[in-house]
Every structure is written in structure tokens, then in C-alpha cells.
């Protein structure tokens, strides 16, 4: 009886506790665990995050993003201006040779506007990333309530802004 209960509990908890990391490969680039924080149904926008690793010897650039679930998708960064945090659009984001570009809370992010509807925890939606050299790749963005462990705590706010 107790065993049954334990197994059921484990089954219920598994999806959120061990949300599987997923990643994608395009050319020399690896896109690690695209995710988005679950938002209230009425929220007009959402943000998507991931890490792009570049194993190549040349820098690449993320030029743009597209998704069928939003009317508009932009590349954004957070900046300090007069002691206030705000975000603004950027035209592209460099992925240095042998390095990475991190899209994470309080840093670079993909901003989604005019959502047809908010995705729920556990759902996924497609996002196409277009790179200057590696080309385009469609990834699935996992919607979750918590930030993945790797990106949950940027060392400090300042460190998160040294892009
Ligand atoms: Cu933004």
C-alpha cells in the first residue's frame, strides 16, 4: 500500500523535478535547453531563454527569432539606466568562437509579444532561431515555472550584465 503511494507520488513529481534538458545542434552551434517561464493567462508577453555554445573557430551571430505563437518576437537585453533596470531591443547577439551567448533572466532574452495565448507549465512551443553563419534552426521551448538549475542564480547581478 505504502509502496503504491510512493510510486504514484514519484510519477506525479517526475515531470517537474526532472524536467528533461533538451538541446539542439546546428553547424558548430549547440542550443541548450530553450525554456520559458509560465505566465498568468492574461499576461500579454513572455520571454524565452537558452544558451548557445559555439564549438567553431569563428564567431556567429543570432540575427532574429520567429514563432507562430506570438505576433512578434524580438531579441532583448536588460540594461542599467540611471539606477533603473529596463530592457531594450538589440539587433543581434554575438556568439563568440569557442564561447557562448547566454539568454537568461536579467540578461539577453527573446521577448514574445501579442501572444495568441499563454502556454502552460509543461507545454512546449516552437521557436526558430536564425544565425548569420549556421543558418536557421527550429527548437522547442519548454514552459516551466522554475528556472533551470544551471541558470537559476546568476552569480551576481553585475556579472549577469557583463555581456
Ligand atoms: Cu524584453
CSV table of C-alpha atoms and ligand atoms in Angstrom, one decimal:
chain,number,residue,atom,x,y,z
A,1,UNK,CA,0.0,0.0,0.0
A,2,UNK,CA,2.7,2.4,1.0
A,3,UNK,CA,4.8,1.3,-2.0
A,4,UNK,CA,1.9,2.1,-4.3
A,5,UNK,CA,1.5,5.5,-2.9
A,6,UNK,CA,5.2,6.2,-3.2
A,7,UNK,CA,5.3,5.2,-6.8
A,8,UNK,CA,2.3,7.3,-7.6
A,9,UNK,CA,3.8,10.3,-5.9
A,10,UNK,CA,7.1,9.7,-7.8
A,11,UNK,CA,5.2,9.6,-11.1
A,12,UNK,CA,3.4,12.9,-10.3
A,13,UNK,CA,6.6,14.7,-9.3
A,14,UNK,CA,8.8,13.4,-12.1
A,15,UNK,CA,7.9,15.9,-14.8
A,16,UNK,CA,8.7,19.0,-12.7
A,17,UNK,CA,11.6,17.7,-10.6
A,18,UNK,CA,13.4,16.2,-13.5
A,19,UNK,CA,12.2,18.3,-16.4
A,20,UNK,CA,14.5,16.8,-19.1
A,21,UNK,CA,17.1,19.1,-20.5
A,22,UNK,CA,16.9,19.2,-24.3
A,23,UNK,CA,19.3,20.7,-26.8
A,24,UNK,CA,19.8,21.2,-30.5
A,25,UNK,CA,22.7,21.3,-32.9
A,26,UNK,CA,23.1,23.5,-36.0
A,27,UNK,CA,26.5,23.7,-37.7
A,28,UNK,CA,29.0,24.4,-34.9
A,29,UNK,CA,26.4,25.7,-32.6
A,30,UNK,CA,24.6,23.9,-29.8
A,31,UNK,CA,21.4,25.4,-28.3
A,32,UNK,CA,21.0,24.3,-24.7
A,33,UNK,CA,17.6,23.9,-23.0
A,34,UNK,CA,15.3,26.5,-24.5
A,35,UNK,CA,12.7,27.4,-21.8
A,36,UNK,CA,10.2,30.0,-20.9
A,37,UNK,CA,8.7,30.8,-17.5
A,38,UNK,CA,5.0,30.0,-17.2
A,39,UNK,CA,3.0,33.2,-17.0
A,40,UNK,CA,-0.5,34.1,-15.9
A,41,UNK,CA,-3.1,33.6,-18.7
A,42,UNK,CA,-3.7,37.3,-19.0
A,43,UNK,CA,-0.1,38.3,-19.4
A,44,UNK,CA,0.5,40.0,-22.8
A,45,UNK,CA,4.1,39.0,-23.2
A,46,UNK,CA,6.5,36.1,-22.4
A,47,UNK,CA,10.3,35.6,-22.5
A,48,UNK,CA,12.3,32.7,-23.8
A,49,UNK,CA,15.8,31.7,-22.7
A,50,UNK,CA,18.6,29.3,-23.8
A,51,UNK,CA,22.3,29.1,-24.0
A,52,UNK,CA,24.1,29.0,-27.4
A,53,UNK,CA,27.5,27.3,-27.4
A,54,UNK,CA,29.8,27.8,-30.3
A,55,UNK,CA,32.3,25.0,-30.8
A,56,UNK,CA,33.7,26.6,-34.0
A,57,UNK,CA,36.6,28.8,-34.6
A,58,UNK,CA,34.6,31.7,-36.0
A,59,UNK,CA,32.1,33.9,-34.2
A,60,UNK,CA,28.5,33.7,-35.3
A,61,UNK,CA,25.5,36.0,-34.7
A,62,UNK,CA,21.9,35.4,-33.8
A,63,UNK,CA,20.1,37.6,-36.2
A,64,UNK,CA,16.5,37.0,-35.3
A,65,UNK,CA,13.8,34.8,-33.9
A,66,UNK,CA,10.3,33.7,-35.0
A,67,UNK,CA,7.4,31.8,-33.5
A,68,UNK,CA,3.9,31.0,-34.7
A,69,UNK,CA,2.6,31.5,-31.1
A,70,UNK,CA,3.4,35.3,-30.9
A,71,UNK,CA,2.6,38.2,-33.2
A,72,UNK,CA,6.1,39.5,-32.7
A,73,UNK,CA,9.4,38.1,-31.3
A,74,UNK,CA,12.4,40.4,-30.6
A,75,UNK,CA,15.9,40.0,-29.1
A,76,UNK,CA,16.2,42.0,-25.9
A,77,UNK,CA,18.7,42.8,-23.3
A,78,UNK,CA,18.4,44.3,-19.8
A,79,UNK,CA,20.4,47.4,-19.2
A,80,UNK,CA,21.0,49.7,-16.2
A,81,UNK,CA,20.0,53.2,-16.9
A,82,UNK,CA,20.1,55.8,-14.1
A,83,UNK,CA,19.9,53.1,-11.5
A,84,UNK,CA,16.8,51.5,-13.1
A,85,UNK,CA,16.6,48.2,-14.8
A,86,UNK,CA,15.0,48.3,-18.2
A,87,UNK,CA,15.0,46.2,-21.3
A,88,UNK,CA,15.6,47.2,-24.9
A,89,UNK,CA,15.7,45.6,-28.3
A,90,UNK,CA,19.0,44.6,-29.8
A,91,UNK,CA,19.6,43.9,-33.5
A,92,UNK,CA,21.7,40.8,-33.0
A,93,UNK,CA,23.7,38.8,-30.4
A,94,UNK,CA,27.2,37.6,-31.0
A,95,UNK,CA,28.1,34.0,-30.1
A,96,UNK,CA,31.9,34.2,-29.7
A,97,UNK,CA,34.2,31.5,-31.2
A,98,UNK,CA,34.7,28.8,-28.6
A,99,UNK,CA,32.4,30.6,-26.3
A,100,UNK,CA,28.7,31.0,-25.6
A,101,UNK,CA,25.8,33.5,-25.6
A,102,UNK,CA,23.6,33.2,-22.6
A,103,UNK,CA,19.9,34.1,-22.7
A,104,UNK,CA,18.7,34.2,-19.1
A,105,UNK,CA,16.6,36.2,-16.7
A,106,UNK,CA,18.0,39.7,-16.2
A,107,UNK,CA,20.2,39.3,-19.3
A,108,UNK,CA,19.6,38.7,-23.0
A,109,UNK,CA,16.2,37.2,-23.7
A,110,UNK,CA,13.7,36.5,-26.5
A,111,UNK,CA,10.7,38.7,-26.0
A,112,UNK,CA,7.4,37.5,-27.3
A,113,UNK,CA,4.6,40.0,-27.9
A,114,UNK,CA,0.9,39.6,-28.9
A,115,UNK,CA,0.7,36.1,-27.7
A,116,UNK,CA,-2.3,34.2,-29.0
A,117,UNK,CA,-2.5,32.5,-25.6
A,118,UNK,CA,-0.1,31.9,-22.8
A,119,UNK,CA,1.5,28.4,-22.8
A,120,UNK,CA,1.1,26.4,-19.6
A,121,UNK,CA,3.6,24.7,-17.4
A,122,UNK,CA,4.8,21.5,-19.1
A,123,UNK,CA,3.8,22.6,-22.7
A,124,UNK,CA,6.3,23.4,-25.5
A,125,UNK,CA,6.1,25.8,-28.4
A,126,UNK,CA,8.3,26.1,-31.5
A,127,UNK,CA,10.9,28.9,-31.9
A,128,UNK,CA,13.0,29.4,-35.0
A,129,UNK,CA,16.5,30.9,-34.4
A,130,UNK,CA,18.3,32.4,-37.4
A,131,UNK,CA,22.1,32.6,-37.2
A,132,UNK,CA,24.2,34.5,-39.7
A,133,UNK,CA,26.5,31.6,-40.5
A,134,UNK,CA,24.9,28.4,-39.1
A,135,UNK,CA,21.5,29.3,-40.6
A,136,UNK,CA,18.1,28.6,-39.1
A,137,UNK,CA,17.0,26.0,-36.7
A,138,UNK,CA,13.7,25.3,-35.0
A,139,UNK,CA,13.8,24.5,-31.3
A,140,UNK,CA,11.1,23.6,-28.9
A,141,UNK,CA,10.7,26.0,-25.9
A,142,UNK,CA,9.8,24.1,-22.7
A,143,UNK,CA,7.4,26.1,-20.5
A,144,UNK,CA,8.2,25.7,-16.8
A,145,UNK,CA,7.5,27.6,-13.6
A,146,UNK,CA,11.1,27.5,-12.3
A,147,UNK,CA,14.3,28.5,-13.9
A,148,UNK,CA,16.6,25.5,-14.8
A,149,UNK,CA,19.2,24.9,-12.1
A,150,UNK,CA,22.1,26.0,-14.3
A,151,UNK,CA,20.6,29.4,-14.9
A,152,UNK,CA,18.5,29.9,-11.7
A,153,UNK,CA,21.1,32.0,-10.0
A,154,UNK,CA,23.4,34.3,-12.0
A,155,UNK,CA,26.4,34.8,-9.7
A,156,UNK,CA,25.6,38.4,-9.2
A,157,UNK,CA,23.5,41.0,-11.0
A,158,UNK,CA,26.6,42.8,-12.2
A,159,UNK,CA,28.1,39.6,-13.6
A,160,UNK,CA,24.9,38.9,-15.4
A,161,UNK,CA,25.3,42.2,-17.2
A,162,UNK,CA,28.8,42.0,-18.5
A,163,UNK,CA,28.0,40.9,-22.0
B,1,LIG,CU1,12.2,42.1,-23.0
